[in-house]
C-alpha angles and dihedrals in degrees: 000000000000091000089052097064089039092062093041087052090052089054086060091046088267124129129240112313131239144228099240154248135253146118145207131216101238121151119245130197136213113258135215111139114119139197104242111227112245119243115247099252091058127082111281123241091250140083120221113212130177104194089309136123118280136172112266132187120266113282093217111135119252087231091065093064100043122099119220116238123207114285110274117231107161118066118225132175132235148276099113123220121266095018120132112253119209105229092186091076110110120244091241093054092044092052091048093052096038109029115191118272124225127218134255086034099277140128115242090225093064119110124228094271092051092049090052092047091049093052092047094049091046088055091050089051094048099042105031108025103032101033103031106029103027103024095065099059130061118241119246116236089254090063101030112113090206087064104030098051102028125126114348092355086073119104128261136210122262115266126207117214117309109191137199095025119191112268127197112203123358128306108224107255095228092062101093117152141054129303108208127186128184129216148155113275110168116216096202135039111258118256093196136356120352134185125199090247091056099075126110114264120261125179119211114202131192114188116206118195123167093331095314121114135204132177138209136161128196139173115250100243099231120179088247093055094045092053095046091049091052091052094039099230141064110274103159113083118246111247100223107014097049110018101086134094126359092318089058091055089047092052091051090051090047090054090048090052092050088051092052090057092046094246090128133015108219092172089082095062138283101213129122100211091215105133124056134024127199132172107219137147090012091302137105106226123200113202148185121173094246099070148014116293119269121229110229117187124211110211127210092267093053095256122135131232129180111233093185145257109334118216097168092255094312096315099108113068100163137053121277127216119250095245109061113164122238111206107222093208105042096029090226124139119224122197149165134218124197135195126199100199113031133045132278086059091185136033131183127203142150141209130226117234086263092057099256110149126222122226114274117266110212112221111208112235127165093214137014112273134195103256107179098150144005138178142238134209128189092280108011145049119224114214120192118215101185142167100274105092140165118249105175092178087071088071089064088054091051097258140112119283090216109078143168106237103206092184093058120092113224116233141172124225121217115204131170109254095238099039115146093206140004097264092107094047113124122194123212119190120230106181120223094359127143118169112182088188133024114205101193146332136200143173124258105210094191094060103021090235129138112226116210124190114202145140110255110213129206131222085031095215097039092115091059108029134045113245143160099245122092112246115247128181111192122191105234143179113221119192117201122196108197092188096059099023090232131126142195129203132196136178108245097207112062125220137317093026097038094101092063105129106237115179132140116041146087149232126244099300091214087068100042109144091018130091111285132184102200136052126185111212139171118250097230098201132159083026126266092017123081114229096180142319136263136219105213125197100218091200102050102021092236114156127203114189133203108197122195096214138239113339093001125115135169152176138278115300115252113205114213110193122215117239104310096212114121119267115263087250089063095252118138116250116263112260091226095045100123145062137275119228121196142151118245127192127199107214092195094059100022089231127135134205141183110236123206113198128183104242094206099060100009094237120151107246102177145347127207119211109225124213095224139034112269112212120223107271148165133261135350146175141200120245113199122224087241091060091046090059089071097037115145 
């Protein structure tokens, strides 16, 4: 959705649009309670199921248990009450990260005309947009701040490095590096609608060195965030929570007017960089599909610093989706960029290991489509063109620009990785299919098919729009035959467990694009919380669960493989030889931990007590100490 407003903004001479900014004043507590690893003779914290019944968490929606607070009208910035504040941070660093704000919402560098324009436009926003357009209609749960940033979805304060954290159990000695996970952490309280995806990006980092752990979290200093901090209020519209109906059009025009008077500079990007993370070309890149990536540097102490927007030395001129694919064999990075207003609606490109970009390949689409993820194989890219589309004209009719087009037939495009144009693109229809994420894909030489592993979501637009149907995300195997143009689809997990909602996760990244047997996926129940994670045998459908326990929820599982070199005996390394890292939060104590689970047997090996609450977030990765030695 972020890319949608971005393109609409471009149509108005605005740049790519963002997700958003906001914040809530919710108390946070220090944390230090751990899950004690079980000794080997005792029953493991996992349930092994082979297509059989198993106890699952309650499917009650998160929204049912959240109380609605009074509508927020005055923006305020963090910090939040009751959070620990690191007093060791230097004044210089603190001022750099939290520059002073000026009332009434103005930059001290503005001239008299700009101050007048700012006051006038603020009045238009308060009287016309907030009171007249937005004040007369109730917010849906998907845009209600009282729902979207309640509890542990609420933002936290930045934390400088906390070292020598308490550890229960033993951190495997080969795990040396930094686990980083991205998420939405709004800086300001919302003044109107807000969606979980709208928050400013914050990266949480746990550094593991020789069994010792440290933690830090920092905002990614996007151009959007820097400008809003200087003004002291949110001025860029939120892509999902605000950009719908007549008020969405009005907020885009308001942004355009502020740009004309030089109150904001939207030419330098409007993204929030809150979704994906990838380490490529000696850089950690934080991404959301509405902007260029942001280069975030990890220093020797484990702290984080935003270097800035990264355009690959002037080569990247358009936004890039948050899920580029890093080929483990070639070291190349493959990516997409989509536009919701102007053709071409979709472009494909890739980078060499040295960061050299290919020419764009324009993918022909009749209408702009939500393109959050895609897949690669050894020789091809797999591009989904599904039923969630952008219809910006619906805003003029008072509706949402993100829509489920029931008349459209979902299809997947198969294109050679190094194609110079779309002439070799072959489309294969997969009716009534919407995969928000694709976990892997590979080629089957015997049949000529492309096998795609993804989570098929229904209703397709449930993440964005309020509806009556219960959200389901079903792990599926989709087989594409480019020769016949036909497809088959099967549910990987057999009844009665097949309706287990499996969403964020990954396969062994050393085998991305190659045939894999296992996937590690979050158990997204009660949606959108994560009550545990599952190791799924893609061949047999067997599921082994690791559940966090009553009142505890977490993040997506990140699989960290052990050294992939063959065993001295000549045997190939086991695909599941590695560990799963994930954040877990106890809602009863408001304490968070990093869990380290053996992926082979699903035993808890260690837990790290964290000094601050870690909100539920999005995607992460592990950067090895070896990679950090050559960091740019």
